XYZ file of C-alpha atoms in Angstrom:
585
model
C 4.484 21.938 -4.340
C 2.172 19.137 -2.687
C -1.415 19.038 -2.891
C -1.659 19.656 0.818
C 0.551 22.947 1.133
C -1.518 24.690 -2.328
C -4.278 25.890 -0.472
C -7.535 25.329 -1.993
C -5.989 24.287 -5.627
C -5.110 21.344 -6.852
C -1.693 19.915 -8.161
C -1.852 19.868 -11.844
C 1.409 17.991 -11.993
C 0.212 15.210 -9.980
C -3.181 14.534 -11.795
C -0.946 14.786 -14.783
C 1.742 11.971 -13.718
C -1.575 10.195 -12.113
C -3.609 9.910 -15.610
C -0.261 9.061 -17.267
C -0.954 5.631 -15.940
C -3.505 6.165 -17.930
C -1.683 5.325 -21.152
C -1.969 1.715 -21.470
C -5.557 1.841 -21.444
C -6.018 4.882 -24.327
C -9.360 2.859 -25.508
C -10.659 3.556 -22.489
C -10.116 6.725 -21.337
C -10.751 8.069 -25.128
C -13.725 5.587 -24.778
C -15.290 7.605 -21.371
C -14.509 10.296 -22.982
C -16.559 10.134 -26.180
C -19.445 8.864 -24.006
C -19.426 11.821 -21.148
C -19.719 14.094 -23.913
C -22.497 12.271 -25.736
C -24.011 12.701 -22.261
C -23.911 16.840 -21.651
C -25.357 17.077 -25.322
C -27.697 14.556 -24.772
C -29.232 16.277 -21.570
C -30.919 19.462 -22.708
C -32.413 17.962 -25.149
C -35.404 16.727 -23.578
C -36.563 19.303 -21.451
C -36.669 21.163 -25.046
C -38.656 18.564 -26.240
C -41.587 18.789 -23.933
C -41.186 22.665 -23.851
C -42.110 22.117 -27.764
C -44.589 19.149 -27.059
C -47.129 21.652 -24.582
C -46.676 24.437 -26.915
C -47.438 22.470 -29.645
C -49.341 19.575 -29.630
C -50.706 20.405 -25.785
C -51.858 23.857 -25.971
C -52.734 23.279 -29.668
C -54.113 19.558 -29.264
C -52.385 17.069 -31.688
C -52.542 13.345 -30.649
C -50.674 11.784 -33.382
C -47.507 14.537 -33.414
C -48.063 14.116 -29.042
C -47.566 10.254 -29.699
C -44.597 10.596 -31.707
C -42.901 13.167 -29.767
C -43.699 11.045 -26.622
C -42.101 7.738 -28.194
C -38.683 10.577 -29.201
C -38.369 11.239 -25.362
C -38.897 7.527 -24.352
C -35.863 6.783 -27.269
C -33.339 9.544 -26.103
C -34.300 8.711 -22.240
C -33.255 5.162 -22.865
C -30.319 6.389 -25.207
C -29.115 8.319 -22.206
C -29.620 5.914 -19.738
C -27.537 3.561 -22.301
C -24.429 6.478 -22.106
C -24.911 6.904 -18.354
C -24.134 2.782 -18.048
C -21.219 3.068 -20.028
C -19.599 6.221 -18.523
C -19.924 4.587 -15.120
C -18.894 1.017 -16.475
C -15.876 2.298 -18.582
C -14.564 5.062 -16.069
C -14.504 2.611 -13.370
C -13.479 0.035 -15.283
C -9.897 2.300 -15.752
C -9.483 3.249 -12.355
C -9.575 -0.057 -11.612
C -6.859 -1.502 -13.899
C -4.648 2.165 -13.218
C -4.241 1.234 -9.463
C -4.018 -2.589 -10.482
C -0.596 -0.998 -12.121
C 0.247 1.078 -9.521
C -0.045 -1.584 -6.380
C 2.278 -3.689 -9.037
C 4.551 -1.035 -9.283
C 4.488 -0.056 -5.636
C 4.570 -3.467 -4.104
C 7.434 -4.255 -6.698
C 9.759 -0.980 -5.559
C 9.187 -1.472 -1.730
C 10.119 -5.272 -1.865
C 13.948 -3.640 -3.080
C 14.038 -1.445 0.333
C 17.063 -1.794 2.671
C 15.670 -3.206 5.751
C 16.259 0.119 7.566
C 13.157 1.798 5.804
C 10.950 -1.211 7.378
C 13.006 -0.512 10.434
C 11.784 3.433 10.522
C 8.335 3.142 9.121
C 5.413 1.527 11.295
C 3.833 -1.569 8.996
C 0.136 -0.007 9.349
C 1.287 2.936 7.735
C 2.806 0.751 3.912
C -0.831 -0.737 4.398
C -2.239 2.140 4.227
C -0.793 3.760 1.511
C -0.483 0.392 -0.368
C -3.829 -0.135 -0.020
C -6.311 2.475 1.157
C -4.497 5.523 -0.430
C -3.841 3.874 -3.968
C -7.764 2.530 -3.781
C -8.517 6.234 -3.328
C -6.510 7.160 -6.418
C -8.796 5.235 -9.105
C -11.377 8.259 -8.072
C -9.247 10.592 -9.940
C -10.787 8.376 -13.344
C -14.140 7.400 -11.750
C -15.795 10.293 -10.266
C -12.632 12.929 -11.264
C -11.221 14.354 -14.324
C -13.362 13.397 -16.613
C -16.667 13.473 -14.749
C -15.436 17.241 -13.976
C -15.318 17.926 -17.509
C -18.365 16.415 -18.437
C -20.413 18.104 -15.552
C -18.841 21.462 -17.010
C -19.808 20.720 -20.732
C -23.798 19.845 -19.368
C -23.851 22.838 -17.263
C -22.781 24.986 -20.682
C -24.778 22.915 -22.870
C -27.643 23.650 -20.623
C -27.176 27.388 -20.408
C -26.263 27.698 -24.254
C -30.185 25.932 -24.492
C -31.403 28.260 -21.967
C -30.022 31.376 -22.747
C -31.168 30.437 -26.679
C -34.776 29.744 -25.725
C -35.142 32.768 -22.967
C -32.444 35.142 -21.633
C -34.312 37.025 -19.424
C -35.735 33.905 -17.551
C -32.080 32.520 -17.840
C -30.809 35.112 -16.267
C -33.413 35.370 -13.442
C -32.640 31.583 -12.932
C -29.075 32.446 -12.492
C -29.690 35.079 -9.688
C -28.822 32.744 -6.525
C -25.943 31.203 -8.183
C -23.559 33.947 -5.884
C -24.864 32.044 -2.617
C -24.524 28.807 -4.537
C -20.664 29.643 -5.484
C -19.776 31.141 -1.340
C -21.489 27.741 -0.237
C -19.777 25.841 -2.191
C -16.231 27.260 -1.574
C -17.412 26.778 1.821
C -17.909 23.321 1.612
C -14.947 22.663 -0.482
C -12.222 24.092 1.982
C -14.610 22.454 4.847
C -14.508 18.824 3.658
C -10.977 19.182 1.897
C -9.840 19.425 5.465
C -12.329 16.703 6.973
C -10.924 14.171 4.175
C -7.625 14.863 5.227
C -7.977 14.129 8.741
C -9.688 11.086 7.881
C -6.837 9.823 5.533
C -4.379 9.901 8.556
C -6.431 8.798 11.208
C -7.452 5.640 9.097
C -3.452 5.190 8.841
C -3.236 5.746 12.622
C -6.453 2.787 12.983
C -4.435 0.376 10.646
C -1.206 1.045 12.430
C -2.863 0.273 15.665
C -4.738 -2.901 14.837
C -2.019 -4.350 12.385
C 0.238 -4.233 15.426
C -1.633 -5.394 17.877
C -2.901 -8.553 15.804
C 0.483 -9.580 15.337
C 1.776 -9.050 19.055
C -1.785 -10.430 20.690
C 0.252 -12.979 21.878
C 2.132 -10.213 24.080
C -1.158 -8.367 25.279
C -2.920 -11.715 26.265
C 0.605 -12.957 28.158
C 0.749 -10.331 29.659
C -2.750 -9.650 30.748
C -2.977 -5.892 28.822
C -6.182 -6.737 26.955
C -8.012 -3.896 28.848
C -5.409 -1.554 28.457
C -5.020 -2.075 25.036
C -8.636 -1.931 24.507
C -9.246 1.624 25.753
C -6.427 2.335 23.557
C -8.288 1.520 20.723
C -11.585 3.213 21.631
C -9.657 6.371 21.545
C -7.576 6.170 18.238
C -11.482 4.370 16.632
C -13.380 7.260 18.389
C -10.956 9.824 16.203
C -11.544 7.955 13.043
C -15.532 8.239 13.664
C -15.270 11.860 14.747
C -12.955 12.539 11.430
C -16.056 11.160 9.489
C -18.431 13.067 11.310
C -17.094 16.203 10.201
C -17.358 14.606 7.046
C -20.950 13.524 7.155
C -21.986 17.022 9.042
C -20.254 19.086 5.836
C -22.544 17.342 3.467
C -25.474 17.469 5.481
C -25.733 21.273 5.686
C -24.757 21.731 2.064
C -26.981 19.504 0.229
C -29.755 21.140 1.937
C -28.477 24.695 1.062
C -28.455 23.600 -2.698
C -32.206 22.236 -2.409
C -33.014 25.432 -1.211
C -31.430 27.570 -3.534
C -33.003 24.955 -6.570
C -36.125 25.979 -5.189
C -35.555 29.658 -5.027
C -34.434 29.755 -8.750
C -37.700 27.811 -9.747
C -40.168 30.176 -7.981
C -38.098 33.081 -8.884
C -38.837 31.958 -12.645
C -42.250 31.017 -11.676
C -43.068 34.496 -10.557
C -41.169 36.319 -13.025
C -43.202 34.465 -16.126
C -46.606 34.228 -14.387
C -45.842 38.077 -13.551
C -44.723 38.817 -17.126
C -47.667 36.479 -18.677
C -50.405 38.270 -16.869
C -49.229 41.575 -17.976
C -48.663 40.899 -21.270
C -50.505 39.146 -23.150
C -47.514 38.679 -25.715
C -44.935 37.240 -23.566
C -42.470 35.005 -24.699
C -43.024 32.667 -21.577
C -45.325 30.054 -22.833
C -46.697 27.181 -20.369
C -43.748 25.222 -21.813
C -40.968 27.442 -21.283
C -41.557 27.776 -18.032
C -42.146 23.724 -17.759
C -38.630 23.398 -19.501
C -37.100 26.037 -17.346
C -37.944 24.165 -14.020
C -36.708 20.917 -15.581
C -33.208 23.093 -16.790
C -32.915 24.277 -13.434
C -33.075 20.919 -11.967
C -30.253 19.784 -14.534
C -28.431 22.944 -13.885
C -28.038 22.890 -9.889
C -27.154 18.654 -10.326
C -23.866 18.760 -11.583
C -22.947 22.185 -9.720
C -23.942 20.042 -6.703
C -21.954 17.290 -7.858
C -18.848 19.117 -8.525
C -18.262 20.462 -5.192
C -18.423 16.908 -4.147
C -16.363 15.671 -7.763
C -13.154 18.651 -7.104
C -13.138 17.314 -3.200
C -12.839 14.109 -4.013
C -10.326 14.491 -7.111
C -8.195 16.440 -4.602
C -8.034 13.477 -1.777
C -7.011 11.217 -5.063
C -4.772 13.032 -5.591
C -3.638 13.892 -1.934
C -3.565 9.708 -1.859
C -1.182 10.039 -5.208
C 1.223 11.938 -3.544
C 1.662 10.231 -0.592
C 1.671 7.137 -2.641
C 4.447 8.628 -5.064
C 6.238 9.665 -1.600
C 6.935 5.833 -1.392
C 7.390 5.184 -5.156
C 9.930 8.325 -5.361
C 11.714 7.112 -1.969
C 15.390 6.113 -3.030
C 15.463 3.286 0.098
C 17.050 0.400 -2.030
C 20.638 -0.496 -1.519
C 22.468 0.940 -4.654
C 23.025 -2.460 -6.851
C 26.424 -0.550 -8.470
C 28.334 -3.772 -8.758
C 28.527 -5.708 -12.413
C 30.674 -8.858 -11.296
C 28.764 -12.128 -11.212
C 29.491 -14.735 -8.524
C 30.820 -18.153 -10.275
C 32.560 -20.804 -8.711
C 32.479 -19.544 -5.264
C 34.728 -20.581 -2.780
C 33.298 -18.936 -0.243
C 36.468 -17.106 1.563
C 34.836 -14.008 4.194
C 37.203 -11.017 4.942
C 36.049 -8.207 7.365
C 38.277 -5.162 6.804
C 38.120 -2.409 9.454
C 34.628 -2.290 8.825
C 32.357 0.417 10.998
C 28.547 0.326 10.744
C 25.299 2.148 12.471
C 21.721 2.039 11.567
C 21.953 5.647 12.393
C 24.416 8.039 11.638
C 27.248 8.161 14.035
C 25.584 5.765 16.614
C 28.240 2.863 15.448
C 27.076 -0.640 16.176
C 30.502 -2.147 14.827
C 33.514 -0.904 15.378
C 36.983 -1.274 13.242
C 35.907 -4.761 12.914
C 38.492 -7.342 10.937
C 38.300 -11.083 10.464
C 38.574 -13.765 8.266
C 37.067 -17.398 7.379
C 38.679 -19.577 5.162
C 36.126 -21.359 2.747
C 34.262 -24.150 4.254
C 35.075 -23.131 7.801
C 33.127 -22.709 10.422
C 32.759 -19.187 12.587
C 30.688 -18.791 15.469
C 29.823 -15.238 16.652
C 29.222 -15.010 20.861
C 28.281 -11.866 22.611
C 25.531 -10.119 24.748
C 22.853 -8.832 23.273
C 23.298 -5.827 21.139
C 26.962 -6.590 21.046
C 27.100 -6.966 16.886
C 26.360 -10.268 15.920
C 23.207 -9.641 13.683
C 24.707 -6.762 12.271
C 27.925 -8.491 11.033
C 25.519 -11.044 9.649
C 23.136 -8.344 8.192
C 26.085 -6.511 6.614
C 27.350 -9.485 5.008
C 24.144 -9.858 2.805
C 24.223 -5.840 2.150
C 20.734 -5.993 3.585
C 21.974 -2.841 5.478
C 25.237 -0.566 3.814
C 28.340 -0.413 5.705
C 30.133 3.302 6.797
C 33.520 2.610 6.769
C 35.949 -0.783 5.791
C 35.493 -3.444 3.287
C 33.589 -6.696 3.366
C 35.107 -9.053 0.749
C 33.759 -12.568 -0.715
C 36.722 -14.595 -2.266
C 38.782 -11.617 -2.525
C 36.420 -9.712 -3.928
C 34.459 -6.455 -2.431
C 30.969 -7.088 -2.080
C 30.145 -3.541 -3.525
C 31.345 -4.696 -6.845
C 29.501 -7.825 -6.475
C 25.682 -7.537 -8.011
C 23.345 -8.231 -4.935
C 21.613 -10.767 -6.767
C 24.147 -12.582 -7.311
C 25.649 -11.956 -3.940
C 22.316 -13.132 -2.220
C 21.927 -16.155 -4.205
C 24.976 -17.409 -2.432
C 24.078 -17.176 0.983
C 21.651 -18.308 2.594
C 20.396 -17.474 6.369
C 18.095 -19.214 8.722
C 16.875 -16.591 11.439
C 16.253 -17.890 14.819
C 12.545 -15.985 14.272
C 11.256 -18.203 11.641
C 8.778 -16.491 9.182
C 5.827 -18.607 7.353
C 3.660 -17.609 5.066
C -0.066 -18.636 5.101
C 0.372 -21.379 2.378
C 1.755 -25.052 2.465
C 4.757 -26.424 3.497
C 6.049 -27.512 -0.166
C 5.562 -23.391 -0.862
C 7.386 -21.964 2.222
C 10.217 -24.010 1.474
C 10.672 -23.286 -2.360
C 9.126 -19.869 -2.100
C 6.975 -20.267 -4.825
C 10.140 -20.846 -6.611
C 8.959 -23.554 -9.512
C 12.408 -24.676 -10.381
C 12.667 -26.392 -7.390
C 10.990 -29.628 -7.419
C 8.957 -31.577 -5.337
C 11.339 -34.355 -5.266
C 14.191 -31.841 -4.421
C 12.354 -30.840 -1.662
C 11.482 -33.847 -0.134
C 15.181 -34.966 -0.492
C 16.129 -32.013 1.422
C 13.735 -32.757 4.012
C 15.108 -36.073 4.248
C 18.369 -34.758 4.447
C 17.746 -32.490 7.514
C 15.819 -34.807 9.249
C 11.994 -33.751 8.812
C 10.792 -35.842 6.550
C 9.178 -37.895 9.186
C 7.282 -35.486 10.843
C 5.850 -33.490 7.370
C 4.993 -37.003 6.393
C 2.614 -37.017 9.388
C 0.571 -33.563 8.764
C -2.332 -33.977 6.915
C -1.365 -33.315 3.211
C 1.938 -33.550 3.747
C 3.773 -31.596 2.153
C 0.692 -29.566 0.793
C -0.204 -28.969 4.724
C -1.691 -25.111 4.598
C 0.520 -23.323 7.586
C -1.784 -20.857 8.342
C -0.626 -17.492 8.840
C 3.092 -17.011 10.376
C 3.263 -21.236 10.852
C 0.649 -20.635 13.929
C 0.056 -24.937 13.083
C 3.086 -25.770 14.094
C 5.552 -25.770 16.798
C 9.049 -23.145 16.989
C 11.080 -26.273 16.194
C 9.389 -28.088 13.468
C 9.151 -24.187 11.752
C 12.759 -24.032 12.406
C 13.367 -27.010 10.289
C 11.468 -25.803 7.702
C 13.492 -22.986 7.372
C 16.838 -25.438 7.728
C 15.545 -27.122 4.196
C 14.634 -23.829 3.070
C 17.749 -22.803 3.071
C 19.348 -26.265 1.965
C 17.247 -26.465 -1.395
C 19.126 -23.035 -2.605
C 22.647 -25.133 -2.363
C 24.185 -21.982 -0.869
C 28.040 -21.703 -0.472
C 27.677 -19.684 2.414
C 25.659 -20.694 5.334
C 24.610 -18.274 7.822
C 22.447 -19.230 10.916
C 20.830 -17.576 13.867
C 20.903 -21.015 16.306
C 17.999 -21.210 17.550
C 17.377 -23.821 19.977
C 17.299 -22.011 23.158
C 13.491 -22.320 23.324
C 12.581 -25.401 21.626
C 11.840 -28.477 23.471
C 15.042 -31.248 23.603
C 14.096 -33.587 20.690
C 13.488 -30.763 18.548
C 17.354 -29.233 19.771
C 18.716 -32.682 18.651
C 17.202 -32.219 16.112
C 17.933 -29.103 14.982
C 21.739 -29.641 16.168
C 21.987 -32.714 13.542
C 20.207 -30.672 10.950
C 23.203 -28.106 12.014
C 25.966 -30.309 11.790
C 24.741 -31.635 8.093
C 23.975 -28.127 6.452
C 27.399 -26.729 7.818
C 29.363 -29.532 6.312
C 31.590 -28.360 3.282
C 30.377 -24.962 3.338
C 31.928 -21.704 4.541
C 29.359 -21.040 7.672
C 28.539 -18.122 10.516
C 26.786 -19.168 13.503
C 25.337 -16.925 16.249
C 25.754 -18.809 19.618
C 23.415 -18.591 21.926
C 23.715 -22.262 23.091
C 27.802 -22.192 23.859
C 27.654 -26.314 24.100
C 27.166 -26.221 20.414
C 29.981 -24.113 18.780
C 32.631 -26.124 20.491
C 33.845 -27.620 17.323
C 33.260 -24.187 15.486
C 37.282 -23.465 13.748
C 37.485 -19.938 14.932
C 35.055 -18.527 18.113
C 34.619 -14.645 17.908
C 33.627 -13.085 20.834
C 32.086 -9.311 20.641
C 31.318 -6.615 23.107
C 29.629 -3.049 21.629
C 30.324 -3.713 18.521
C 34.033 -4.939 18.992
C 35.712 -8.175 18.806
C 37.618 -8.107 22.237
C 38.745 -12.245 21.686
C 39.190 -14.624 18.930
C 40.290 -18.188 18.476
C 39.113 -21.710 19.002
C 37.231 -22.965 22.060
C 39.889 -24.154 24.138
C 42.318 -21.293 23.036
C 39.930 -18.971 24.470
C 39.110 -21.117 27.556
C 42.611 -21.382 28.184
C 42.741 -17.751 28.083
C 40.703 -17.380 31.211
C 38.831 -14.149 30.222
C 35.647 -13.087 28.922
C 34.967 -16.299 26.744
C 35.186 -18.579 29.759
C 33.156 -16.283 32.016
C 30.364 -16.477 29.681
C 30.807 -20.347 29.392
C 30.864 -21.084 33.106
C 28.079 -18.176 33.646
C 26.151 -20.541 31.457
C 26.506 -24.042 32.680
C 27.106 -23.450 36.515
């Protein structure tokens, strides 16, 4: 059962799985341990000593025992203060390197989703459980489990002490502790809710502003910067509200536990004054009741502080779950196949193959072809007609429902994806850069690539000239999505990209409807060289330049309705040649 559906308890079984990340780092955790509970011994033990220092060396003047006792509490103050350092240092210090493990472990299992998950889940919301939410976990070590435990063992420490040195004036102390324990559950269920509520509206913020970011391009084009503006003041104007209920929990129940702190302090203030003046042999000495007030502060601290501690535990571990939603998620494309791709020759076969990104909505439909290796097959058809998929289905970046796709005879399913994807390679008409230099978005970060390779490549395609003109060269810094430079010299980038992984199969999304005309003859040479020798799929958007493709396909709702060269299907006088004349009357 989830955190969120149990009420007011907590999920045992997640804090367990959560502090099993724990394991690597036993030192520590045995480490925090050992020092909380050096810490709830440690704390009684002074207010005892200066109950014993006024009864003894106050009330019955002694300088030199006074002295001694006084440089004891200054020891055991610092000694504490030494254990306080190294409960916060070493507690933090492991939530820290537990969510280190489990953004590496979450960043590593959503990098092997099927594209459909991306397609299904908004962006903001992976940020926020890949970020926020797993930043929230590390609470379960630093201010959780074992700062719960430790609050518990100084709260019994402390009443052991108490109840040892007076039990009547212990149990006077203890009188308020029923309003304490109704505020508190109060509070609890109160901010428990309140935490939640901010967890998702900070998802719906991120969502929001990640999006928008991306597409300003969109709102400024299209003059929508007001609109989008007052959108945002009402998703931020949740978030603050969310905190507010936060901030207005706490501020009412801090308060209450002042209050009830001081009513346990006069309470034992009357009760031993009362009991004093009545009797002259009380057992409530000056000190006593000095250590008492001192115990009571201790006492109401951590019962404070775990109200705050469980609430806090149970949004790490509200955080874990959603987090473990993701890490549980079985998204990836099953990798079932064991044969390794060698000495490709790059045949494609299409059998009767039917797909759909959702069920039963099918995008392709009892679709069959074939390319012989090194040929080359263009793919023509309005939009949503099938051409991406067909190319998407190839590279089992989305699973097919019905049919067989087959590489060389073989079935891709038996194929290990790997292997499979280290064969093809694609260039997408909508380029993607990352923030980091040119030399990098071409290899990937891939080191067994070489410089030299690379700039060969580049030489090859025909954009050697240009790079060579940025400053740095090839170690020119992008900036984020290749904003520094124009759609055609990114689109060459991505031709040598895909050039320097000597793929056998060649798949490319042409691209040069929107590019300038040096950059299309560009690109179009670039075409013509990468294509050469190797088994290739282009999607036509530009019919001019698939004229020389060896087999034209042309789709309609997911269908292939005519196939065959250029001037076989201009000869036929049908939907090919429509589209051709539609396009260069």
């Amino acid at each position: 059962m989830s955190a969120e559906k149990t009420g007011n308890s907590v999920d045992f079984k997640l804090i367990i799985r959560i502090l099993r990340f724990a394991k690597p780092y036993k030192g520590l955790f045995w480490g925090s341990a050992l020092f909380i509970l050096l810490s709830s011994v440690i704390a009684p033990i002074r207010p005892y000593l200066i109950q014993f220092a006024f009864d003894h060396y106050v009330l019955e003047p002694n300088l030199q025992m006074l002295l001694v006792i006084t440089l004891v509490m200054i020891g055991l103050l610092l000694a504490e203060t030494l254990v306080q350092f190294f409960v916060s240092f070493m507690t933090n210090r492991l939530g820290q390197s537990v969510i280190k493990d489990i953004r590496v472990k979450i960043f590593s299992h959503i990098a092997g989703f099927k594209l459909k998950y991306y397609d299904n889940t908004p962006i903001g919301t992976i940020v926020t459980r890949t970020v926020n939410d797993i930043e929230t976990i590390s609470s379960v070590f630093s201010e959780g489990v074992l700062q719960i435990a430790g609050d518990f063992l100084k709260i019994f420490a402390i009443l052991a002490v108490m109840i040892y040195t007076d039990l009547v004036l212990t149990l006077v102390t203890l009188v308020p502790v029923p309003i304490l324990i109704f505020s508190t559950n109060i509070f609890k269920n109160g901010i428990k809710k309140t935490f939640q509520a901010v967890r998702n509206k900070v998802a719906d913020l991120n969502t929001f502003v990640q999006e928008h970011i991306t597409g300003m391009s969109i709102v400024q084009v299209f003059n929508r910067e007001e609109t989008e503006y007052r959108k945002f003041l009402k998703i931020n104007a949740d978030h603050r509200i969310a905190h507010i209920k936060s901030i207005w929990y706490y501020s009412v129940f801090f308060p209450i536990v002042e209050v009830i702190t001081a009513i346990s302090i006069g309470l034992v203030v009357y009760w031993a004054a009362d009991d004093i003046i009545q009797s002259s042999g009380s057992s409530a000495s000056p000190g006593i009741i000095i250590s008492f007030i001192l115990y009571i502060y201790m006492l109401y601290r951590p019962v404070r502080q775990l109200a705050d501690r469980f609430n806090t535990l149970q949004m790490g571990v509200v955080s874990g779950e959603r987090v473990f939603k993701i890490l549980d998620s079985d998204e990836s494309i099953k990798d079932t196949g064991s044969l390794e791709l060698k000495d490709l020759q790059g045949s494609i076969r299409f059998r009767n193959v039917w797909f759909a990104y959702n069920d039963g909505d099918y995008v392709l439909k009892n679709v069959s072809f074939e390319v012989k290796p090194g040929e080359k097959l263009a793919l023509v058809g309005s939009t949503g007609s099938g051409k991406t998929s067909i190319i998407n289905t190839i590279t089992r970046f989305y699973e097919i429902e019905k049919g067989a796709i087959e590489i060389d005879g073989v079935d891709i399913r038996n194929i290990r994806i790997n292997s499979l994807q280290s064969q093809i390679s694609t260039v997408l008409q909508d380029v993607f850069l990352f923030s980091e230099s040119i030399l990098n978005n071409i290899r990937l970060n891939d080191t067994s690539i070489s410089e030299d390779e690379v700039v060969e490549a580049a030489k090859f395609v025909g954009a050697h000239d240009f790079i060579m003109r940025l400053p740095g060269g090839y170690h020119f810094n992008v900036r984020e999505r290749g904003a520094m430079l124009s759609v055609g010299q990114r689109q060459l980038i991505s031709f040598i990209r895909a050039y320097v992984n000597k793929p056998k199969i060649l798949i490319l999304d042409e691209a040069t409807s929107s590019i300038d005309t040096e950059s299309e003859q560009l690109i179009q040479l670039a075409t013509e060289k990468l294509t050469q020798g190797r088994t290739s799929i282009i999607i036509a958007h530009r019919l001019s330049t698939i004229r020389q493709a060896d087999k034209i396909i042309v789709l309609d709702k997911g269908e292939i309705v005519e196939s065959g060269t250029h001037e076989e299907l201009i000869a036929l006088n049908a939907r090919y040649r429509k589209l051709f004349e539609l396009q260069y009357s």
